[in-house]
Short mmCIF file of C-alpha atoms in Angstrom, two decimals:
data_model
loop_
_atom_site.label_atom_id
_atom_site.label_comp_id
_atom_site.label_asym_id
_atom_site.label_seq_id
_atom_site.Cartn_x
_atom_site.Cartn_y
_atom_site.Cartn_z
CA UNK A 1 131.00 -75.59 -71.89
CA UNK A 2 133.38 -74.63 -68.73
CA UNK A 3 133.96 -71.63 -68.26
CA UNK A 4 137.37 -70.73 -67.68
CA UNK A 5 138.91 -69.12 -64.45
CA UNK A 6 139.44 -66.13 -66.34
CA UNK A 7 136.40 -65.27 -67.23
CA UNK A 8 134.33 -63.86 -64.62
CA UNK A 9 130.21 -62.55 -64.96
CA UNK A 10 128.58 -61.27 -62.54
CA UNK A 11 126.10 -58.43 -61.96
CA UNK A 12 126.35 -54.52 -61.81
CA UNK A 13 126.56 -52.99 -58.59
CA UNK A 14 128.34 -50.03 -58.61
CA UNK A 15 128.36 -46.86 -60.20
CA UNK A 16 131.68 -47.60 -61.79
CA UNK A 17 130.17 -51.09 -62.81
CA UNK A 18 127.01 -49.42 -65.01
CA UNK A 19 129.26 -46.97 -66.61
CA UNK A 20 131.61 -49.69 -68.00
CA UNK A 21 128.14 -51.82 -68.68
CA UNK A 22 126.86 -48.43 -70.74
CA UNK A 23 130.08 -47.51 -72.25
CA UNK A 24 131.22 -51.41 -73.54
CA UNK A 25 129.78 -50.38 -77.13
CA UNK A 26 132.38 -48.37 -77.67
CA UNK A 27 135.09 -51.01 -77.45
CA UNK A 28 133.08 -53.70 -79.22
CA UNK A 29 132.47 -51.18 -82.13
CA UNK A 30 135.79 -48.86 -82.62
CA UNK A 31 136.50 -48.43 -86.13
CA UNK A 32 133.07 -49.73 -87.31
CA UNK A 33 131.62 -46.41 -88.97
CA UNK A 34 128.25 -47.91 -89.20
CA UNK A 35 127.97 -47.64 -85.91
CA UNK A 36 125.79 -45.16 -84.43
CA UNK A 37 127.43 -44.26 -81.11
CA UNK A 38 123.71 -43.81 -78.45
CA UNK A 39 123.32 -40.48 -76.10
CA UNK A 40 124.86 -41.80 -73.17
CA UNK A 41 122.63 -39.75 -70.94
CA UNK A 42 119.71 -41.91 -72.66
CA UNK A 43 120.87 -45.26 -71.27
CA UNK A 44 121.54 -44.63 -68.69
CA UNK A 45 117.99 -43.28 -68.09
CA UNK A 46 116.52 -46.50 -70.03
CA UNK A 47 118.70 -48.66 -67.64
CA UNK A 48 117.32 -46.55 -64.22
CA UNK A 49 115.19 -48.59 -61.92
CA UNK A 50 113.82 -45.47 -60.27
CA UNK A 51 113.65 -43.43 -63.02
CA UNK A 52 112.28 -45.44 -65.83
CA UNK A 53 108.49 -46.35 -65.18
CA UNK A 54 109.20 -49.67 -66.60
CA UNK A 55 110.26 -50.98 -63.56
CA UNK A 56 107.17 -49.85 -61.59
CA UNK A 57 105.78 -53.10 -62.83
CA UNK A 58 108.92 -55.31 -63.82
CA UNK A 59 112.67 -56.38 -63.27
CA UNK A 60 116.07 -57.07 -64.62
CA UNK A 61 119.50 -58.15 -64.03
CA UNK A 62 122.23 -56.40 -65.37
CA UNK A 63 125.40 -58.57 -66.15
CA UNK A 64 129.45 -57.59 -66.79
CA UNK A 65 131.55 -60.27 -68.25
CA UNK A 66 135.30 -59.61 -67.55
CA UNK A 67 138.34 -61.69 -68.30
CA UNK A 68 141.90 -60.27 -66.56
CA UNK A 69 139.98 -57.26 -65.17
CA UNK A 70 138.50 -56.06 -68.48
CA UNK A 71 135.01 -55.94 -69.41
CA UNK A 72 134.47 -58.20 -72.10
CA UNK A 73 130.62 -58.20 -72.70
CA UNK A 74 127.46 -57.19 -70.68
CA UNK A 75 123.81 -58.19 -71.08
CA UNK A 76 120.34 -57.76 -68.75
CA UNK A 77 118.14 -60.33 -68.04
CA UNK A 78 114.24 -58.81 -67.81
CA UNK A 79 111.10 -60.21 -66.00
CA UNK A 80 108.56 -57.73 -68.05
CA UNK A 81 105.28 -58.86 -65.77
CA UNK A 82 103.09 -56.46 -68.06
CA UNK A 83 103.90 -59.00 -70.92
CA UNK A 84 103.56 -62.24 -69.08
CA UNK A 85 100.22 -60.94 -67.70
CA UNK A 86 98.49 -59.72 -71.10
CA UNK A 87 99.93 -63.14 -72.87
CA UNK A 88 99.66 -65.82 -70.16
CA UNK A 89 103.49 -66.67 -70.12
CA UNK A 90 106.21 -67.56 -68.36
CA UNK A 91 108.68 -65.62 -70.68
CA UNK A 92 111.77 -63.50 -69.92
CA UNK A 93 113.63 -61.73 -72.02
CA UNK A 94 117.15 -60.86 -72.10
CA UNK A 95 118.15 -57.40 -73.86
CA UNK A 96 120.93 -54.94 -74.10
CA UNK A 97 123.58 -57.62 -75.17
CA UNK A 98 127.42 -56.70 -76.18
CA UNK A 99 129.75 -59.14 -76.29
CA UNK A 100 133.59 -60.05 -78.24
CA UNK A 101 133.79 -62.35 -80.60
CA UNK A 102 134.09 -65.20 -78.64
CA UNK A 103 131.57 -68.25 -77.58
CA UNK A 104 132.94 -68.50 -74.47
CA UNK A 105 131.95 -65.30 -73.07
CA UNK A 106 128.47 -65.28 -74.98
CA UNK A 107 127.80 -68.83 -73.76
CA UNK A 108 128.74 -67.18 -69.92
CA UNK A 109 126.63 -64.30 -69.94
CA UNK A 110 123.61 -66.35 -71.68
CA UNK A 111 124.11 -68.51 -68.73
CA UNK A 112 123.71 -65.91 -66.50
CA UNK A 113 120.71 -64.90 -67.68
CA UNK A 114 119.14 -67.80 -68.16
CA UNK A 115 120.00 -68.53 -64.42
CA UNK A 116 118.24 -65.61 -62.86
CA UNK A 117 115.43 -66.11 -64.88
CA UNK A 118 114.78 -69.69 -64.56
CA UNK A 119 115.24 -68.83 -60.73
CA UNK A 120 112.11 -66.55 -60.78
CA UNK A 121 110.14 -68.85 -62.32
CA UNK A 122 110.65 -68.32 -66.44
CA UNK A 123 110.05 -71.32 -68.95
CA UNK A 124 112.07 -69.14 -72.27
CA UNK A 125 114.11 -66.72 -72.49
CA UNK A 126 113.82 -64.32 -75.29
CA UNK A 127 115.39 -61.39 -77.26
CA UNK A 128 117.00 -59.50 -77.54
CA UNK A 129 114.49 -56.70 -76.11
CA UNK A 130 115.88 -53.43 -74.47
CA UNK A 131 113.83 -53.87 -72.43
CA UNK A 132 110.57 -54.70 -74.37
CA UNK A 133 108.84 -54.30 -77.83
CA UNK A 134 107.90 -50.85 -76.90
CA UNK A 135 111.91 -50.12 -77.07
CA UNK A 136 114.53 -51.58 -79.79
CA UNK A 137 114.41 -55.54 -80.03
CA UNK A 138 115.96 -57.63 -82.49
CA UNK A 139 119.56 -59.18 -83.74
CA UNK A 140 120.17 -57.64 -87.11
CA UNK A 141 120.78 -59.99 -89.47
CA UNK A 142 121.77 -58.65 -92.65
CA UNK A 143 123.06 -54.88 -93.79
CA UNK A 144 125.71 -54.58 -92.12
CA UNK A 145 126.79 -51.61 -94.15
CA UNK A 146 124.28 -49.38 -93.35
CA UNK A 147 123.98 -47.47 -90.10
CA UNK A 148 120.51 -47.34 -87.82
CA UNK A 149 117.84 -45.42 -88.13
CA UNK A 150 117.02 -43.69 -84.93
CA UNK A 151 116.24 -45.74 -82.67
CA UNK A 152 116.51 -48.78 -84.28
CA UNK A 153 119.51 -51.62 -83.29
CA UNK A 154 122.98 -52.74 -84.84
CA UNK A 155 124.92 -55.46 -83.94
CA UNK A 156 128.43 -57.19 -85.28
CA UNK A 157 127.89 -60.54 -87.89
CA UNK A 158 129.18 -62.44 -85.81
CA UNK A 159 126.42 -61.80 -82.52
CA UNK A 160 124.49 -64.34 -84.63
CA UNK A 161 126.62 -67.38 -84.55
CA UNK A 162 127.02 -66.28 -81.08
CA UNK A 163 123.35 -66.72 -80.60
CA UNK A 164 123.04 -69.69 -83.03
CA UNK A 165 125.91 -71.66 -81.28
CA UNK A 166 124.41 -71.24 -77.87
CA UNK A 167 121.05 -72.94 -79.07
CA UNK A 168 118.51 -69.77 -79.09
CA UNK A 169 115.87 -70.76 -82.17
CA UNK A 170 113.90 -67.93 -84.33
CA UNK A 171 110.55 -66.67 -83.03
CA UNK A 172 110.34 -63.93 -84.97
CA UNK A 173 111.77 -61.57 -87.94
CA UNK A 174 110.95 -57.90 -87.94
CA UNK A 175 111.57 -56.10 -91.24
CA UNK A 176 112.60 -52.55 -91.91
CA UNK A 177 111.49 -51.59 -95.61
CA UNK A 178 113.25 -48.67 -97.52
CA UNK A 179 111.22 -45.95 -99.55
CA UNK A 180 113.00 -43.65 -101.79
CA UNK A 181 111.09 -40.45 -102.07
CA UNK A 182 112.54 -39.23 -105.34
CA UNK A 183 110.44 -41.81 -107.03
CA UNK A 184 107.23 -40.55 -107.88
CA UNK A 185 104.10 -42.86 -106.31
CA UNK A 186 101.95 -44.89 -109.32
CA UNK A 187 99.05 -42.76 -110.21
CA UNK A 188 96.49 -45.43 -110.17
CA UNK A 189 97.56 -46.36 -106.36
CA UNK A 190 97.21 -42.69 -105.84
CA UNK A 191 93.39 -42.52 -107.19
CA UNK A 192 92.40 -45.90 -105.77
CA UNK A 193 93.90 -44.41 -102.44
CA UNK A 194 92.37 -40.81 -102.74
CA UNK A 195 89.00 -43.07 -103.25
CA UNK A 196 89.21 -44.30 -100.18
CA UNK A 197 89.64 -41.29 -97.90
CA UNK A 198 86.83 -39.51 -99.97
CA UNK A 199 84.35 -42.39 -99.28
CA UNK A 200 85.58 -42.95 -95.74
CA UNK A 201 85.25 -38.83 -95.14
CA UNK A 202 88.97 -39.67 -93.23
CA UNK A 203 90.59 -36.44 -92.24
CA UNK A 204 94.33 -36.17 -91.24
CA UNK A 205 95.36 -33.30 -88.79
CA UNK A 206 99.17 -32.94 -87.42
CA UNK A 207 98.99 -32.99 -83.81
CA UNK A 208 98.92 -29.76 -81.87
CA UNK A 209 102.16 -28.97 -79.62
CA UNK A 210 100.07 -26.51 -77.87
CA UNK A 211 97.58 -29.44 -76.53
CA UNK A 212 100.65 -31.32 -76.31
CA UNK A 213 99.46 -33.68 -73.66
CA UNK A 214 95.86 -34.05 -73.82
CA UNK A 215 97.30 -35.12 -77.88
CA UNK A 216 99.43 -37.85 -76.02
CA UNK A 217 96.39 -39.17 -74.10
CA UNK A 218 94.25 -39.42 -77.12
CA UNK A 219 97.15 -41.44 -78.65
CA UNK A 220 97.58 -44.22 -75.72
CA UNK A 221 93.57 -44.48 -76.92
CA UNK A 222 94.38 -45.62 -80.48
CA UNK A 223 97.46 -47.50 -79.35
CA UNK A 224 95.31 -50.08 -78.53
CA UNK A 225 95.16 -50.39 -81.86
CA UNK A 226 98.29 -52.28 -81.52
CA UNK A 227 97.16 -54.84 -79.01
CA UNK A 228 96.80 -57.91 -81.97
CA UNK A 229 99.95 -57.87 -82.90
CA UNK A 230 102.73 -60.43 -81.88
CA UNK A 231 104.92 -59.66 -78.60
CA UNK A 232 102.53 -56.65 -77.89
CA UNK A 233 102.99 -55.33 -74.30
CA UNK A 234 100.67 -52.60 -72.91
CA UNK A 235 102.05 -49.27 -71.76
CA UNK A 236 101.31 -48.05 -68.58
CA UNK A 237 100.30 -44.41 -68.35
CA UNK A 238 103.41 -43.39 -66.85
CA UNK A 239 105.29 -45.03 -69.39
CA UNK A 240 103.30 -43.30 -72.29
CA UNK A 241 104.05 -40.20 -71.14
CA UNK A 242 107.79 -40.99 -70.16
CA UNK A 243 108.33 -41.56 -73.84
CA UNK A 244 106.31 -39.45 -75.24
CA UNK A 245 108.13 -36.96 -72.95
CA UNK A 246 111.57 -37.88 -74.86
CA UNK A 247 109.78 -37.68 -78.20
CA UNK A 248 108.55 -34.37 -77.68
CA UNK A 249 112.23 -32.87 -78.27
CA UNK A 250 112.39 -34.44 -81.83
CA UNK A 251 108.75 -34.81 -83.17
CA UNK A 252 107.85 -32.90 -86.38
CA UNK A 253 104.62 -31.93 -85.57
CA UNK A 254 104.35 -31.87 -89.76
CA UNK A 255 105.10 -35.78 -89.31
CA UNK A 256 102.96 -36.70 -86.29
CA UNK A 257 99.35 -36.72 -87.37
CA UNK A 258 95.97 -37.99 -86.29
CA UNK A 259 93.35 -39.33 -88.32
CA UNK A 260 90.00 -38.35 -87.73
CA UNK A 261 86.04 -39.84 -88.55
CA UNK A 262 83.61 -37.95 -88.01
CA UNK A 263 85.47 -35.67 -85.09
CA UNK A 264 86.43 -38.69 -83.50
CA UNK A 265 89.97 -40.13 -83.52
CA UNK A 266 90.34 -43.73 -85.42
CA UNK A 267 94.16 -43.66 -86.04
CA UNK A 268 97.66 -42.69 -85.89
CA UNK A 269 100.96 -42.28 -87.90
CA UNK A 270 104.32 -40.97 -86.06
CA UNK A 271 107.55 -40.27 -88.69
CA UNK A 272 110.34 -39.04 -86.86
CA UNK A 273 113.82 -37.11 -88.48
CA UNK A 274 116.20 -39.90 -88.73
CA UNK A 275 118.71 -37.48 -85.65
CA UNK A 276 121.17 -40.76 -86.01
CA UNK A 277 122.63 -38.87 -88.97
CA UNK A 278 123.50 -36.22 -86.58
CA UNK A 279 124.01 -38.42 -83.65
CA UNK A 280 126.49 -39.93 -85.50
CA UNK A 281 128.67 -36.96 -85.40
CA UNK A 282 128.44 -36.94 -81.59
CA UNK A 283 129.90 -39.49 -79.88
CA UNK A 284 127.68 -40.54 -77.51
CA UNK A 285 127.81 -36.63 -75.62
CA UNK A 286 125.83 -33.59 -76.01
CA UNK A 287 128.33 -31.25 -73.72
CA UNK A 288 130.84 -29.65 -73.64
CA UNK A 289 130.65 -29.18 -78.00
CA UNK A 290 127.82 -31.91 -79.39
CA UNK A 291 124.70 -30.11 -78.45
CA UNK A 292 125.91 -27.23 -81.22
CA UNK A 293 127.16 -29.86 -83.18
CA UNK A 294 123.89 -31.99 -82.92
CA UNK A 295 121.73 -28.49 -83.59
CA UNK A 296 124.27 -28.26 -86.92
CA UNK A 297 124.15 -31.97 -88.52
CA UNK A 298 120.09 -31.53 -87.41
CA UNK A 299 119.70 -29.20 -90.09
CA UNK A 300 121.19 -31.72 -93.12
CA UNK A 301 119.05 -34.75 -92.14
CA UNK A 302 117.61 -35.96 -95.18
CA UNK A 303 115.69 -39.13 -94.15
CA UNK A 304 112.96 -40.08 -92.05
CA UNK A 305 111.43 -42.94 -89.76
CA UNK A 306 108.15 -43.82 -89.85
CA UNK A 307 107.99 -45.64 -86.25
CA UNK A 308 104.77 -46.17 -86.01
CA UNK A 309 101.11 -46.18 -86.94
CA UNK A 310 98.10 -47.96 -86.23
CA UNK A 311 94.42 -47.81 -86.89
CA UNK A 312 91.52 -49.10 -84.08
CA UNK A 313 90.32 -52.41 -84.96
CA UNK A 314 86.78 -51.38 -85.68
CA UNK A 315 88.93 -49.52 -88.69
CA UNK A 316 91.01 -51.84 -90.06
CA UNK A 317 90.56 -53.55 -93.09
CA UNK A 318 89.38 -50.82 -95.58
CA UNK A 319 92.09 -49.56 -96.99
CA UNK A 320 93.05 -46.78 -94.26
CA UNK A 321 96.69 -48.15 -93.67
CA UNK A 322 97.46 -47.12 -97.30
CA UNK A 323 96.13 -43.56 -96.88
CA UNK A 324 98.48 -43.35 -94.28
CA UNK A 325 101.20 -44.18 -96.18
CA UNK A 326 100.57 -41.73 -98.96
CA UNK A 327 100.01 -38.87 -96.54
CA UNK A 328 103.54 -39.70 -94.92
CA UNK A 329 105.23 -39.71 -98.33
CA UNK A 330 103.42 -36.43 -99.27
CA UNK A 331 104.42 -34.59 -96.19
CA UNK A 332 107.72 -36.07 -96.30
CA UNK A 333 108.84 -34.72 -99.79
CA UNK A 334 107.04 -31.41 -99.04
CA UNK A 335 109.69 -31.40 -96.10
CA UNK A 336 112.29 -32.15 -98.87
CA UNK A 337 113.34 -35.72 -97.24
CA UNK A 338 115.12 -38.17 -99.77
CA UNK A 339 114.22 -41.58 -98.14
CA UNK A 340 112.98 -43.24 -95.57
CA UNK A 341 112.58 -46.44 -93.62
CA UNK A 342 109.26 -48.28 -92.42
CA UNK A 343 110.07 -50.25 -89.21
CA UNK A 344 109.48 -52.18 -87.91
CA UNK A 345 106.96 -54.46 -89.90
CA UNK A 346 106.45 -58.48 -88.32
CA UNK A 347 106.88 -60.71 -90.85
CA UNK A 348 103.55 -61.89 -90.29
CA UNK A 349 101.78 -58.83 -90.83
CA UNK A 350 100.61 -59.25 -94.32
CA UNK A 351 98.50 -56.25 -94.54
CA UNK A 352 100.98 -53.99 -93.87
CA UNK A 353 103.84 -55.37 -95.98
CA UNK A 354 101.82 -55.29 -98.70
CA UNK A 355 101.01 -51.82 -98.31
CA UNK A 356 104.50 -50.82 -97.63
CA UNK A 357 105.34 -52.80 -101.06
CA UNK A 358 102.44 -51.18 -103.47
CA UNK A 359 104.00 -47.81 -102.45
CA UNK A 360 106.97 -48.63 -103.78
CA UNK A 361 108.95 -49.88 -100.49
CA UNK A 362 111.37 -52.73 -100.07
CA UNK A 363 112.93 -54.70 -97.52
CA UNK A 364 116.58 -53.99 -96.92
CA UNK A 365 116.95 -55.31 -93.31
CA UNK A 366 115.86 -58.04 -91.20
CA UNK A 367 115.90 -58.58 -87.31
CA UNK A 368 115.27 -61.39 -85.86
CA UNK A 369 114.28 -62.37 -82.21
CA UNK A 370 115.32 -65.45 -80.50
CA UNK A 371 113.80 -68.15 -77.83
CA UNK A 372 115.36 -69.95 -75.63
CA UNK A 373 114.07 -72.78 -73.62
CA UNK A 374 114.87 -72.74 -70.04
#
């Protein structure tokens, strides 16, 4: 398709260029209230070559498409090295996509990123990651009525005939399942659970905020636990502690907990307060007025996340996920939360969706991820 003279892409170079890359969401979404405006502060920290430890180890392109001097979409094309080394690829990834509703524009940026890629050697191109699976990834493709979760991604209906037209192909869906914690669990799943952790001797401790960081190294141990699962990318040290340095200022320690065997760690299970309810309210700023309005809407959050948990291979397979699961929903209600959302699941992961499901939990969003031959 040409593009016409118009239409212009080309990448960020200024300072003026990444705030109108940061701040396009804004225009794309005004008047869409189920959309969750992000901390501006926070992407432009994501997006920081020297400040994000991504970047030690990888690359990326960011892109402004502008028609009669306004900006009209953005997107980044990523080189994550750390990936292509631990799977043997060639892939990069594009991420952090925003775009009108027109094909012309979408086809122009995708172009662009395709382009730098394919110049650095890349056989697909696929996404949308921002800027890997250890951040928010997918196109959402369904619920378009409902607002995020924290950290989680929302997109316009029509991004996917954006992506569909241009010729991307499905790789893989993610799922996000919905638990309401006003139901009461089935009391045979409980005892059959309960069974388990009594023969396993499995002990669940909340982490200590006091051993904050020696907590955070034991973690990046168990995260390992992770390393069988589709698109997973190792995390550096650096970038362990980078997030766990941004989680530290919303972690319930009441909803972060280890599981222990015999003193030894064998697993771990982070919930965090669903703050988009409160983000919401912000607009993207913490000063002069959202940081007291942020502390205010904190206080009336009544769902949860649970972002992640994982148990070390040697562990899986006997049940342990589930116990999991009932000790979140336990500590959740205790907390007086309402609901909550398990995400995100791959579709192939059939142990854990069926876990998620025999407690009661149900998909009500899907995000999908996209290839691209190059």
């Amino acid at each position: 398709m040409s593009i016409p003279a118009s239409l212009v892409v080309r990448p960020v170079r200024t300072r003026r260029d990444l705030n109108r890359f940061v701040k396009l969401p804004w225009q794309i979404y005004r008047g869409n209230p189920s959309w969750v405006p992000p901390l501006i502060a926070d992407v432009k920290k994501i997006l920081d070559r020297e400040k994000n430890p991504f970047f030690q180890h990888s690359q990326a392109e960011y892109y402004l498409a502008e028609r009669d001097g306004q900006t009209v979409g953005r997107i980044a094309a990523i080189v994550n090295d750390n990936h292509n080394q631990f799977h043997h690829e060639k892939t990069g990834f594009f991420g952090f996509f925003e775009c009108v509703n027109d094909q012309q524009v979408a086809d122009a940026l995708f172009d662009a990123a395709a382009s730098w890629l394919r110049a650095r050697g890349m056989e697909v191109m696929r996404g949308p990651m921002n800027p890997s699976t250890n951040d928010t990834i997918g196109l959402l493709l369904d619920a378009y009525d409902l607002p995020p979760v924290i950290m989680m991604t929302y997109n316009p209906p029509y991004y996917v005939d954006l992506v569909n037209r241009y010729g991307m192909t499905k790789v893989m869906d993610v799922y996000a399942y919905w638990m309401d914690a006003t139901q009461p669990l089935p009391e045979k799943l409980i005892r059959v659970t309960e069974k388990v952790q009594k023969k396993e001797g499995l002990i669940f401790r909340s982490i200590n905020m006091k051993d904050f960081w020696a907590e955070v190294d034991r973690i990046h141990q168990i995260y390992k636990a992770w390393s069988y699962n589709w698109g997973f990318v190792p995390m550096t040290t650096e970038e362990f502690h980078h997030l766990a340095k941004d989680l530290k200022t919303v972690v319930d320690p009441d909803l972060a907990f280890i599981a222990e065997m015999h003193g030894q760690p064998v697993g771990f299970c982070l919930t965090l307060p669903d703050f988009n309810q409160a983000l919401h309210k912000i607009n993207g700023r913490l000063f002069p007025f959202g940081l007291f309005k942020l502390l205010y809407y904190a206080k009336k959050i009544d769902q949860a996340r649970v972002i992640t948990m994982g148990v070390i291979r040697e562990y899986q397979k006997r049940g342990i996920d589930g116990l999991f699961y009932l000790e979140t929903y336990r500590r959740a209600v205790a907390k007086g939360y309402k609901g909550g959302e398990f995400s995100w699941v791959l579709e192939n992961n059939v142990m854990m969706r069926r876990t998620a499901e025999m407690m009661g939990g149900r998909i009500y969003k899907t995000y999908r991820i996209y290839d691209y031959k190059l």
